[in-house]
PDB file of C-alpha atoms in Angstrom:
ATOM      1  CA  MET A 122      -0.163  -0.119   0.220  1.00  0.00           C
ATOM      2  CA  ALA A 123       1.360   3.218  -0.979  1.00  0.00           C
ATOM      3  CA  GLU A 124       2.507   5.638   1.983  1.00  0.00           C
ATOM      4  CA  SER A 125       0.171   8.618   2.357  1.00  0.00           C
ATOM      5  CA  LEU A 126       1.561  12.065   1.928  1.00  0.00           C
ATOM      6  CA  THR A 127       0.886  13.027   5.673  1.00  0.00           C
ATOM      7  CA  ALA A 128       2.962   9.866   6.613  1.00  0.00           C
ATOM      8  CA  LYS A 129       5.975  11.301   4.117  1.00  0.00           C
ATOM      9  CA  ARG A 130       5.419  14.818   5.714  1.00  0.00           C
ATOM     10  CA  ASP A 131       5.931  13.258   9.433  1.00  0.00           C
ATOM     11  CA  LYS A 132       9.136  11.306   8.159  1.00  0.00           C
ATOM     12  CA  VAL A 133      10.734  14.430   6.765  1.00  0.00           C
ATOM     13  CA  VAL A 134      10.167  16.321  10.065  1.00  0.00           C
ATOM     14  CA  GLY A 135      11.173  13.422  11.874  1.00  0.00           C
ATOM     15  CA  ILE A 136      14.563  13.080   9.995  1.00  0.00           C
ATOM     16  CA  VAL A 137      15.176  16.751  10.399  1.00  0.00           C
ATOM     17  CA  LYS A 138      14.506  16.832  14.033  1.00  0.00           C
ATOM     18  CA  ALA A 139      16.988  13.721  14.529  1.00  0.00           C
ATOM     19  CA  TYR A 140      19.675  15.169  12.234  1.00  0.00           C
ATOM     20  CA  GLY A 141      19.514  18.839  11.237  1.00  0.00           C
ATOM     21  CA  PRO A 142      20.127  21.182  10.143  1.00  0.00           C
ATOM     22  CA  LEU A 143      20.125  19.202   6.808  1.00  0.00           C
ATOM     23  CA  LEU A 144      20.191  19.996   2.956  1.00  0.00           C
ATOM     24  CA  PRO A 145      17.067  18.756   0.795  1.00  0.00           C
ATOM     25  CA  VAL A 146      19.188  16.596  -0.941  1.00  0.00           C
ATOM     26  CA  THR A 147      20.364  14.988   2.146  1.00  0.00           C
ATOM     27  CA  ILE A 148      16.541  14.602   3.419  1.00  0.00           C
ATOM     28  CA  ALA A 149      15.744  13.028  -0.265  1.00  0.00           C
ATOM     29  CA  LYS A 150      18.461  10.530   0.005  1.00  0.00           C
ATOM     30  CA  LYS A 151      17.726   9.517   3.522  1.00  0.00           C
ATOM     31  CA  LEU A 152      13.859   8.891   2.646  1.00  0.00           C
ATOM     32  CA  GLU A 153      14.494   7.475  -0.556  1.00  0.00           C
ATOM     33  CA  LEU A 154      12.620  10.132  -2.411  1.00  0.00           C
ATOM     34  CA  SER A 155      13.059  12.182  -5.441  1.00  0.00           C
ATOM     35  CA  ILE A 156      15.028  15.700  -5.039  1.00  0.00           C
ATOM     36  CA  THR A 157      11.781  17.233  -6.668  1.00  0.00           C
ATOM     37  CA  PHE A 158       9.361  15.663  -4.445  1.00  0.00           C
ATOM     38  CA  ALA A 159      11.188  16.375  -1.450  1.00  0.00           C
ATOM     39  CA  SER A 160      11.667  19.971  -2.064  1.00  0.00           C
ATOM     40  CA  ALA A 161       7.838  20.190  -2.498  1.00  0.00           C
ATOM     41  CA  ILE A 162       7.237  18.562   0.840  1.00  0.00           C
ATOM     42  CA  LEU A 163       9.913  20.857   2.676  1.00  0.00           C
ATOM     43  CA  SER A 164       8.425  24.172   0.868  1.00  0.00           C
ATOM     44  CA  GLU A 165       4.975  22.926   2.419  1.00  0.00           C
ATOM     45  CA  LEU A 166       6.537  22.275   5.986  1.00  0.00           C
ATOM     46  CA  VAL A 167       8.304  25.938   5.959  1.00  0.00           C
ATOM     47  CA  ASP A 168       5.105  27.562   5.003  1.00  0.00           C
ATOM     48  CA  ASN A 169       3.145  25.868   7.561  1.00  0.00           C
ATOM     49  CA  LYS A 170       5.857  26.428  10.482  1.00  0.00           C
ATOM     50  CA  SER A 171       6.901  22.957  10.721  1.00  0.00           C
ATOM     51  CA  LEU A 172      10.138  23.552   9.558  1.00  0.00           C
ATOM     52  CA  MET A 173      12.422  26.862   8.973  1.00  0.00           C
ATOM     53  CA  LEU A 174      15.218  27.539   6.308  1.00  0.00           C
ATOM     54  CA  THR A 175      18.865  29.224   6.640  1.00  0.00           C
ATOM     55  CA  SER A 176      19.690  32.045   4.447  1.00  0.00           C
ATOM     56  CA  VAL A 177      23.415  30.322   4.550  1.00  0.00           C
ATOM     57  CA  LYS A 178      23.179  28.215   1.299  1.00  0.00           C
ATOM     58  CA  LEU A 179      25.359  25.346  -0.056  1.00  0.00           C
ATOM     59  CA  GLY A 180      25.240  24.828  -3.645  1.00  0.00           C
ATOM     60  CA  GLY A 181      22.509  27.142  -3.892  1.00  0.00           C
ATOM     61  CA  SER A 182      20.243  25.029  -1.270  1.00  0.00           C
ATOM     62  CA  PRO A 183      19.399  26.469   2.131  1.00  0.00           C
ATOM     63  CA  PHE A 184      19.670  24.125   5.034  1.00  0.00           C
ATOM     64  CA  TYR A 185      16.537  22.967   7.041  1.00  0.00           C
ATOM     65  CA  TYR A 186      15.808  22.983  10.643  1.00  0.00           C
ATOM     66  CA  VAL A 187      13.291  22.707  13.531  1.00  0.00           C
ATOM     67  CA  GLN A 188      13.066  24.996  16.414  1.00  0.00           C
ATOM     68  CA  GLY A 189      15.366  24.050  19.313  1.00  0.00           C
ATOM     69  CA  GLN A 190      18.292  23.578  16.630  1.00  0.00           C
ATOM     70  CA  GLU A 191      19.236  27.462  16.315  1.00  0.00           C
ATOM     71  CA  ASP A 192      22.309  26.371  18.149  1.00  0.00           C
ATOM     72  CA  LYS A 193      23.524  24.330  15.620  1.00  0.00           C
ATOM     73  CA  LEU A 194      23.274  26.843  13.099  1.00  0.00           C
ATOM     74  CA  GLN A 195      26.691  28.311  14.168  1.00  0.00           C
ATOM     75  CA  ASN A 196      28.156  25.426  12.662  1.00  0.00           C
ATOM     76  CA  LEU A 197      27.058  26.647   9.288  1.00  0.00           C
ATOM     77  CA  MET A 198      29.382  29.431   9.403  1.00  0.00           C
ATOM     78  CA  LYS A 199      32.108  27.899   7.445  1.00  0.00           C
ATOM     79  CA  TYR A 200      29.862  28.198   4.552  1.00  0.00           C
ATOM     80  CA  LEU A 201      29.812  31.729   4.421  1.00  0.00           C
ATOM     81  CA  ASN A 202      32.700  33.556   2.090  1.00  0.00           C
ATOM     82  CA  GLN A 203      35.686  34.266   3.856  1.00  0.00           C
ATOM     83  CA  LYS A 204      34.897  38.245   4.716  1.00  0.00           C
ATOM     84  CA  ASP A 205      31.498  37.469   6.086  1.00  0.00           C
ATOM     85  CA  MET A 206      32.709  34.283   8.232  1.00  0.00           C
ATOM     86  CA  GLU A 207      35.483  36.792   9.836  1.00  0.00           C
ATOM     87  CA  THR A 208      32.605  39.130  10.388  1.00  0.00           C
ATOM     88  CA  ALA A 209      30.471  36.432  12.093  1.00  0.00           C
ATOM     89  CA  GLU A 210      33.188  35.364  14.266  1.00  0.00           C
ATOM     90  CA  LEU A 211      33.731  38.943  15.454  1.00  0.00           C
ATOM     91  CA  LEU A 212      29.752  39.480  16.376  1.00  0.00           C
ATOM     92  CA  ARG A 213      30.096  35.936  18.175  1.00  0.00           C
ATOM     93  CA  LYS A 214      33.153  36.885  20.282  1.00  0.00           C
ATOM     94  CA  GLU A 215      31.867  40.597  20.800  1.00  0.00           C
ATOM     95  CA  LYS A 216      27.980  39.401  21.119  1.00  0.00           C
ATOM     96  CA  ILE A 217      27.403  43.210  19.910  1.00  0.00           C
ATOM     97  CA  LEU A 218      28.601  45.530  17.272  1.00  0.00           C
ATOM     98  CA  ARG A 219      27.443  49.187  16.609  1.00  0.00           C
ATOM     99  CA  ASP A 220      26.746  49.097  12.689  1.00  0.00           C
ATOM    100  CA  ARG A 221      27.921  53.097  12.155  1.00  0.00           C
ATOM    101  CA  ASP A 222      31.641  52.036  13.708  1.00  0.00           C
ATOM    102  CA  LEU A 223      31.764  49.177  10.951  1.00  0.00           C
ATOM    103  CA  ASP A 224      33.544  49.449   7.652  1.00  0.00           C
ATOM    104  CA  ASN A 225      30.949  48.747   4.707  1.00  0.00           C
ATOM    105  CA  LEU A 226      32.099  45.377   4.002  1.00  0.00           C
ATOM    106  CA  LYS A 227      30.962  44.184   7.334  1.00  0.00           C
ATOM    107  CA  ARG A 228      27.964  46.600   7.567  1.00  0.00           C
ATOM    108  CA  PHE A 229      26.724  44.855   4.380  1.00  0.00           C
ATOM    109  CA  GLY A 230      27.742  41.154   5.597  1.00  0.00           C
ATOM    110  CA  LEU A 231      26.019  41.671   8.705  1.00  0.00           C
ATOM    111  CA  ARG A 232      22.525  42.559   6.513  1.00  0.00           C
ATOM    112  CA  GLN A 233      22.899  39.214   4.573  1.00  0.00           C
ATOM    113  CA  MET A 234      23.522  36.841   7.455  1.00  0.00           C
ATOM    114  CA  LYS A 235      20.012  36.747   8.765  1.00  0.00           C
ATOM    115  CA  ASP A 236      21.002  33.286  10.526  1.00  0.00           C
ATOM    116  CA  PHE A 237      23.581  35.003  13.060  1.00  0.00           C
ATOM    117  CA  ALA A 238      23.044  38.698  13.091  1.00  0.00           C
ATOM    118  CA  VAL A 239      19.874  40.245  14.667  1.00  0.00           C
ATOM    119  CA  PRO A 240      19.136  43.993  14.046  1.00  0.00           C
ATOM    120  CA  VAL A 241      18.581  45.645  17.191  1.00  0.00           C
ATOM    121  CA  LYS A 242      17.222  49.474  17.540  1.00  0.00           C
ATOM    122  CA  VAL A 243      17.930  51.568  20.274  1.00  0.00           C
ATOM    123  CA  THR A 244      16.454  55.289  20.543  1.00  0.00           C
ATOM    124  CA  VAL A 245      18.487  57.743  22.634  1.00  0.00           C
ATOM    125  CA  ASN A 246      16.880  61.414  22.905  1.00  0.00           C
ATOM    126  CA  ASN A 247      14.381  60.507  19.823  1.00  0.00           C
ATOM    127  CA  GLU A 248      17.620  59.300  17.904  1.00  0.00           C
ATOM    128  CA  THR A 249      17.698  55.979  16.745  1.00  0.00           C
ATOM    129  CA  ASP A 250      20.857  53.796  16.696  1.00  0.00           C
ATOM    130  CA  LEU A 251      21.421  50.818  14.980  1.00  0.00           C
ATOM    131  CA  PHE A 252      23.304  47.805  16.561  1.00  0.00           C
ATOM    132  CA  TRP A 253      23.804  44.027  15.600  1.00  0.00           C
ATOM    133  CA  LYS A 254      23.927  41.388  18.237  1.00  0.00           C
ATOM    134  CA  TRP A 255      24.602  37.759  17.959  1.00  0.00           C
ATOM    135  CA  TYR A 256      21.425  35.573  17.342  1.00  0.00           C
ATOM    136  CA  LEU A 257      22.259  33.543  20.488  1.00  0.00           C
ATOM    137  CA  SER A 258      22.806  36.485  22.886  1.00  0.00           C
ATOM    138  CA  THR A 259      19.714  36.942  25.512  1.00  0.00           C
ATOM    139  CA  ASP A 260      17.806  40.192  26.011  1.00  0.00           C
ATOM    140  CA  GLU A 261      19.338  40.746  29.424  1.00  0.00           C
ATOM    141  CA  ASP A 262      22.871  40.449  27.587  1.00  0.00           C
ATOM    142  CA  VAL A 263      22.252  43.080  24.875  1.00  0.00           C
ATOM    143  CA  ASN A 264      20.787  45.598  27.641  1.00  0.00           C
ATOM    144  CA  THR A 265      24.137  45.501  29.665  1.00  0.00           C
ATOM    145  CA  LEU A 266      26.553  45.568  26.985  1.00  0.00           C
ATOM    146  CA  ILE A 267      24.631  48.405  24.768  1.00  0.00           C
ATOM    147  CA  GLY A 268      24.470  50.333  28.321  1.00  0.00           C
ATOM    148  CA  LYS A 269      27.964  50.038  28.858  1.00  0.00           C
ATOM    149  CA  TYR A 270      28.727  50.990  25.230  1.00  0.00           C
ATOM    150  CA  LEU A 271      26.883  53.921  25.493  1.00  0.00           C
ATOM    151  CA  GLU A 272      27.900  54.999  29.094  1.00  0.00           C
ATOM    152  CA  MET A 273      24.317  55.725  29.963  1.00  0.00           C
ATOM    153  CA  LYS A 274      21.130  53.913  31.091  1.00  0.00           C
ATOM    154  CA  PHE A 275      19.890  51.724  28.491  1.00  0.00           C
ATOM    155  CA  PRO A 276      16.926  53.454  27.181  1.00  0.00           C
ATOM    156  CA  GLU A 277      14.872  50.923  24.803  1.00  0.00           C
ATOM    157  CA  VAL A 278      15.539  47.701  23.006  1.00  0.00           C
ATOM    158  CA  GLU A 279      13.203  46.687  20.604  1.00  0.00           C
ATOM    159  CA  SER A 280      12.053  42.888  20.220  1.00  0.00           C
ATOM    160  CA  ARG A 281      13.378  41.067  17.255  1.00  0.00           C
ATOM    161  CA  GLU A 282      10.144  41.252  15.549  1.00  0.00           C
ATOM    162  CA  GLU A 283      10.173  44.945  15.851  1.00  0.00           C
ATOM    163  CA  ALA A 284      13.348  46.026  15.055  1.00  0.00           C
ATOM    164  CA  LYS A 285      13.949  46.595  11.318  1.00  0.00           C
ATOM    165  CA  ILE A 286      17.132  47.285   9.322  1.00  0.00           C
ATOM    166  CA  PRO A 287      17.343  50.557   7.620  1.00  0.00           C
ATOM    167  CA  GLU A 288      15.658  49.416   4.223  1.00  0.00           C
ATOM    168  CA  MET A 289      12.710  48.583   6.184  1.00  0.00           C
ATOM    169  CA  GLN A 290      11.686  51.554   8.228  1.00  0.00           C
ATOM    170  CA  VAL A 291       8.361  52.923   7.933  1.00  0.00           C
ATOM    171  CA  LYS A 292       9.067  56.683   6.524  1.00  0.00           C
ATOM    172  CA  ALA A 293       9.150  56.440   2.674  1.00  0.00           C
ATOM    173  CA  ASP A 294      12.454  58.866   2.408  1.00  0.00           C
ATOM    174  CA  ASP A 295      13.978  56.914   5.028  1.00  0.00           C
ATOM    175  CA  ALA A 296      13.300  53.918   2.931  1.00  0.00           C
ATOM    176  CA  GLU A 297      14.435  55.275  -0.126  1.00  0.00           C
ATOM    177  CA  LYS A 298      17.813  56.515   1.463  1.00  0.00           C
ATOM    178  CA  ALA A 299      18.341  53.224   3.131  1.00  0.00           C
ATOM    179  CA  LYS A 300      17.950  51.474  -0.073  1.00  0.00           C
ATOM    180  CA  GLU A 301      20.537  53.454  -2.045  1.00  0.00           C
ATOM    181  CA  GLU A 302      23.004  52.786   0.942  1.00  0.00           C
ATOM    182  CA  GLN A 303      22.173  49.088   0.645  1.00  0.00           C
ATOM    183  CA  THR A 304      22.952  49.144  -3.029  1.00  0.00           C
ATOM    184  CA  LYS A 305      25.997  50.977  -2.359  1.00  0.00           C
ATOM    185  CA  LEU A 306      27.338  48.912   0.007  1.00  0.00           C
ATOM    186  CA  GLY A 307      26.550  46.066  -1.922  1.00  0.00           C
ATOM    187  CA  GLN A 308      28.555  47.564  -4.848  1.00  0.00           C
ATOM    188  CA  ILE A 309      31.344  48.193  -2.793  1.00  0.00           C
ATOM    189  CA  TYR A 310      31.385  44.483  -1.237  1.00  0.00           C
ATOM    190  CA  GLU A 311      31.507  42.875  -4.673  1.00  0.00           C
ATOM    191  CA  GLN A 312      34.420  45.175  -5.316  1.00  0.00           C
ATOM    192  CA  GLU A 313      36.485  44.370  -2.482  1.00  0.00           C
ATOM    193  CA  LEU A 314      36.013  40.993  -2.718  1.00  0.00           C
ATOM    194  CA  LYS A 315      37.151  40.825  -6.537  1.00  0.00           C
ATOM    195  CA  LYS A 316      40.100  43.082  -5.297  1.00  0.00           C
ATOM    196  CA  GLU A 317      40.845  40.253  -2.497  1.00  0.00           C
ATOM    197  CA  ILE A 318      40.649  37.332  -4.957  1.00  0.00           C
ATOM    198  CA  LYS A 319      43.162  39.306  -7.521  1.00  0.00           C
ATOM    199  CA  THR A 320      45.343  40.363  -4.416  1.00  0.00           C
ATOM    200  CA  GLN A 321      45.781  36.741  -3.732  1.00  0.00           C
ATOM    201  CA  VAL A 322      47.336  36.365  -7.015  1.00  0.00           C
ATOM    202  CA  LYS A 323      49.445  38.972  -7.176  1.00  0.00           C
ATOM    203  CA  PRO A 324      52.827  37.711  -5.705  1.00  0.00           C
ATOM    204  CA  GLU A 325      53.043  35.397  -8.673  1.00  0.00           C
ATOM    205  CA  ILE A 326      52.430  38.100 -11.070  1.00  0.00           C
ATOM    206  CA  LYS A 327      54.359  40.878  -9.723  1.00  0.00           C
ATOM    207  CA  THR A 328      57.706  39.065  -9.540  1.00  0.00           C
ATOM    208  CA  GLU A 329      59.908  39.375 -12.320  1.00  0.00           C
ATOM    209  CA  VAL A 330      60.247  36.528 -14.812  1.00  0.00           C
ATOM    210  CA  LYS A 331      62.774  36.071 -17.465  1.00  0.00           C
ATOM    211  CA  THR A 332      63.627  33.399 -19.210  1.00  0.00           C
ATOM    212  CA  GLU A 333      67.083  32.975 -20.328  1.00  0.00           C
ATOM    213  CA  ILE A 334      67.994  31.757 -23.971  1.00  0.00           C
ATOM    214  CA  LYS A 335      71.653  30.165 -24.373  1.00  0.00           C
ATOM    215  CA  ALA A 336      72.432  29.769 -27.845  1.00  0.00           C
ATOM    216  CA  GLU A 337      74.885  26.657 -27.468  1.00  0.00           C
ATOM    217  CA  THR A 338      71.714  24.573 -26.249  1.00  0.00           C
ATOM    218  CA  GLU A 339      69.348  22.863 -28.640  1.00  0.00           C
ATOM    219  CA  LYS A 340      66.243  23.345 -26.784  1.00  0.00           C
ATOM    220  CA  PRO A 341      63.635  25.516 -28.781  1.00  0.00           C
ATOM    221  CA  LYS A 342      63.497  29.225 -27.964  1.00  0.00           C
ATOM    222  CA  GLU A 343      61.348  30.585 -25.478  1.00  0.00           C
ATOM    223  CA  GLU A 344      59.879  34.103 -25.518  1.00  0.00           C
ATOM    224  CA  LYS A 345      61.081  36.268 -22.988  1.00  0.00           C
ATOM    225  CA  ILE A 346      58.903  37.650 -20.332  1.00  0.00           C
ATOM    226  CA  LYS A 347      59.636  40.611 -18.023  1.00  0.00           C
ATOM    227  CA  ILE A 348      57.016  42.123 -16.045  1.00  0.00           C
ATOM    228  CA  LYS A 349      57.934  45.012 -14.466  1.00  0.00           C
ATOM    229  CA  GLU A 350      56.523  45.484 -11.085  1.00  0.00           C
ATOM    230  CA  GLU A 351      55.542  49.121 -11.117  1.00  0.00           C
ATOM    231  CA  LYS A 352      53.623  48.632 -13.890  1.00  0.00           C
ATOM    232  CA  ILE A 353      51.193  46.185 -12.000  1.00  0.00           C
ATOM    233  CA  LYS A 354      49.176  48.041  -9.100  1.00  0.00           C
ATOM    234  CA  GLU A 355      47.937  46.116  -6.184  1.00  0.00           C
ATOM    235  CA  GLY A 356      44.796  43.802  -6.527  1.00  0.00           C
ATOM    236  CA  LYS A 357      44.603  44.660 -10.470  1.00  0.00           C
ATOM    237  CA  ILE A 358      45.278  42.635 -13.391  1.00  0.00           C
ATOM    238  CA  LYS A 359      46.088  44.456 -16.533  1.00  0.00           C
ATOM    239  CA  GLU A 360      45.077  43.941 -19.714  1.00  0.00           C
ATOM    240  CA  SER A 361      48.241  44.185 -21.190  1.00  0.00           C
ATOM    241  CA  TYR A 362      49.217  40.990 -19.623  1.00  0.00           C
ATOM    242  CA  ASP A 363      45.892  39.268 -19.385  1.00  0.00           C
ATOM    243  CA  PRO A 364      44.300  39.759 -22.654  1.00  0.00           C
ATOM    244  CA  ILE A 365      40.900  38.591 -21.241  1.00  0.00           C
ATOM    245  CA  GLY A 366      40.946  40.285 -17.779  1.00  0.00           C
ATOM    246  CA  ASN A 367      37.749  42.367 -18.526  1.00  0.00           C
ATOM    247  CA  PHE A 368      35.962  39.461 -20.016  1.00  0.00           C
ATOM    248  CA  PHE A 369      36.444  37.684 -16.510  1.00  0.00           C
ATOM    249  CA  ILE A 370      35.157  41.041 -14.895  1.00  0.00           C
ATOM    250  CA  ASP A 371      32.125  41.627 -16.885  1.00  0.00           C
ATOM    251  CA  ASN A 372      31.040  37.914 -16.294  1.00  0.00           C
ATOM    252  CA  GLN A 373      31.592  37.574 -12.824  1.00  0.00           C
ATOM    253  CA  VAL A 374      34.477  35.022 -13.403  1.00  0.00           C
ATOM    254  CA  ASP A 375      37.020  34.891 -10.247  1.00  0.00           C
ATOM    255  CA  VAL A 376      40.336  34.416 -11.125  1.00  0.00           C
ATOM    256  CA  LEU A 377      42.029  32.356  -8.493  1.00  0.00           C
ATOM    257  CA  ASP A 378      45.244  31.762 -10.056  1.00  0.00           C
ATOM    258  CA  TRP A 379      46.958  32.169 -13.681  1.00  0.00           C
ATOM    259  CA  LYS A 380      50.071  31.556 -15.476  1.00  0.00           C
ATOM    260  CA  ILE A 381      51.601  33.067 -18.622  1.00  0.00           C
ATOM    261  CA  ILE A 382      52.617  30.671 -21.190  1.00  0.00           C
ATOM    262  CA  LYS A 383      53.069  33.025 -24.012  1.00  0.00           C
ATOM    263  CA  LYS A 384      52.553  36.589 -23.723  1.00  0.00           C
ATOM    264  CA  ASN A 385      49.031  37.782 -25.244  1.00  0.00           C
ATOM    265  CA  LYS A 386      49.144  34.307 -26.835  1.00  0.00           C
ATOM    266  CA  GLU A 387      48.343  31.588 -24.293  1.00  0.00           C
ATOM    267  CA  MET A 388      47.473  31.687 -20.921  1.00  0.00           C
ATOM    268  CA  ASN A 389      46.295  29.117 -18.008  1.00  0.00           C
ATOM    269  CA  TYR A 390      43.744  30.005 -15.487  1.00  0.00           C
ATOM    270  CA  VAL A 391      42.018  28.304 -12.508  1.00  0.00           C
ATOM    271  CA  ALA A 392      38.817  30.315 -12.015  1.00  0.00           C
ATOM    272  CA  GLY A 393      35.731  30.365 -10.069  1.00  0.00           C
ATOM    273  CA  ILE A 394      32.433  30.206 -11.816  1.00  0.00           C
ATOM    274  CA  ASN A 395      28.848  30.542 -10.738  1.00  0.00           C
ATOM    275  CA  THR A 396      26.764  27.626 -11.946  1.00  0.00           C
ATOM    276  CA  ASP A 397      23.224  26.440 -11.124  1.00  0.00           C
ATOM    277  CA  LEU A 398      24.862  24.017  -8.710  1.00  0.00           C
ATOM    278  CA  GLY A 399      26.713  26.917  -6.977  1.00  0.00           C
ATOM    279  CA  LYS A 400      29.960  28.158  -7.570  1.00  0.00           C
ATOM    280  CA  GLY A 401      32.740  25.437  -9.110  1.00  0.00           C
ATOM    281  CA  VAL A 402      36.572  25.888  -9.545  1.00  0.00           C
ATOM    282  CA  PHE A 403      37.218  25.124 -13.386  1.00  0.00           C
ATOM    283  CA  PHE A 404      40.452  25.277 -15.514  1.00  0.00           C
ATOM    284  CA  LEU A 405      40.601  27.438 -18.409  1.00  0.00           C
ATOM    285  CA  LYS A 406      42.878  27.964 -21.302  1.00  0.00           C
ATOM    286  CA  TYR A 407      43.141  30.882 -23.451  1.00  0.00           C
ATOM    287  CA  LYS A 408      45.225  30.639 -26.923  1.00  0.00           C
ATOM    288  CA  ASN A 409      44.795  33.541 -29.225  1.00  0.00           C
ATOM    289  CA  LYS A 410      44.106  31.909 -32.742  1.00  0.00           C
ATOM    290  CA  GLY A 411      41.406  31.820 -34.795  1.00  0.00           C
ATOM    291  CA  LYS A 412      40.272  28.057 -34.924  1.00  0.00           C
ATOM    292  CA  ILE A 413      41.193  25.372 -32.470  1.00  0.00           C
ATOM    293  CA  ASN A 414      42.183  21.689 -33.541  1.00  0.00           C
ATOM    294  CA  GLU A 415      42.419  18.438 -31.574  1.00  0.00           C
ATOM    295  CA  ALA A 416      45.824  19.130 -30.590  1.00  0.00           C
ATOM    296  CA  ASP A 417      44.707  22.234 -28.785  1.00  0.00           C
ATOM    297  CA  LEU A 418      41.973  20.156 -26.883  1.00  0.00           C
ATOM    298  CA  SER A 419      44.229  17.647 -26.238  1.00  0.00           C
ATOM    299  CA  ILE A 420      46.367  19.988 -23.885  1.00  0.00           C
ATOM    300  CA  ILE A 421      43.362  20.607 -21.576  1.00  0.00           C
ATOM    301  CA  TRP A 422      43.583  16.790 -20.695  1.00  0.00           C
TER     302      TRP A 422
END
């Protein structure tokens, strides 16, 4: 006799209670369900509040958990990008961070990590100040910490449901201003992440490289390559040395490593590329020629 849909729902909840937080693919595998069917059940269970899902994602999929498993969410911090993970660790250590005291990267990151950062508005003399609290911190801890921070009697801590981050405030002009700030922070965040990745590969392209050619040897001549240190600015790959650098930037391809085989003619790359299954790491090869042949393709393998 076919198992009822209600029984399947109960099994899904039971699996999450026992092992959560879990990815949908793990739940489907444990219950021997198709990922499509399991996802439909999970969506329904989230709608009726039987399950909750995270803002942290792995391969584009959130994790599912039940009430009471909130302390386990901090184990998912490892799936944040490096910058956000550092910000989350700082918040966990300090328990409270004041928004206006942070740099743009941290401010933007805190607005995205909804699993770990809870916005708290504090009103002093009719002026509202935004703080972020570690999601496991108690209201009592928050009152004490912010009170000490402001060096005055703590005036008011709004509940999590009432605390709104700037872009969700009621006034239209405030909302518009906050929206512009959020967009600006997002742009700065993306630029800084790209700069960070490019800076990581800088040592390999900053060093002077020169291939010596000796007349007495029978080896094929290799092209001399000399990259002058002063011509490469920190965190930036110049198109004169990377003929398709702008293509990568325009298509949001993160270059993790690269090597010049022949200047302006042949390059090898290791790059992070967004796919339907999340970000993957790929080997890419560039050759400046009109057509490729089987010999060119065989080099990749």
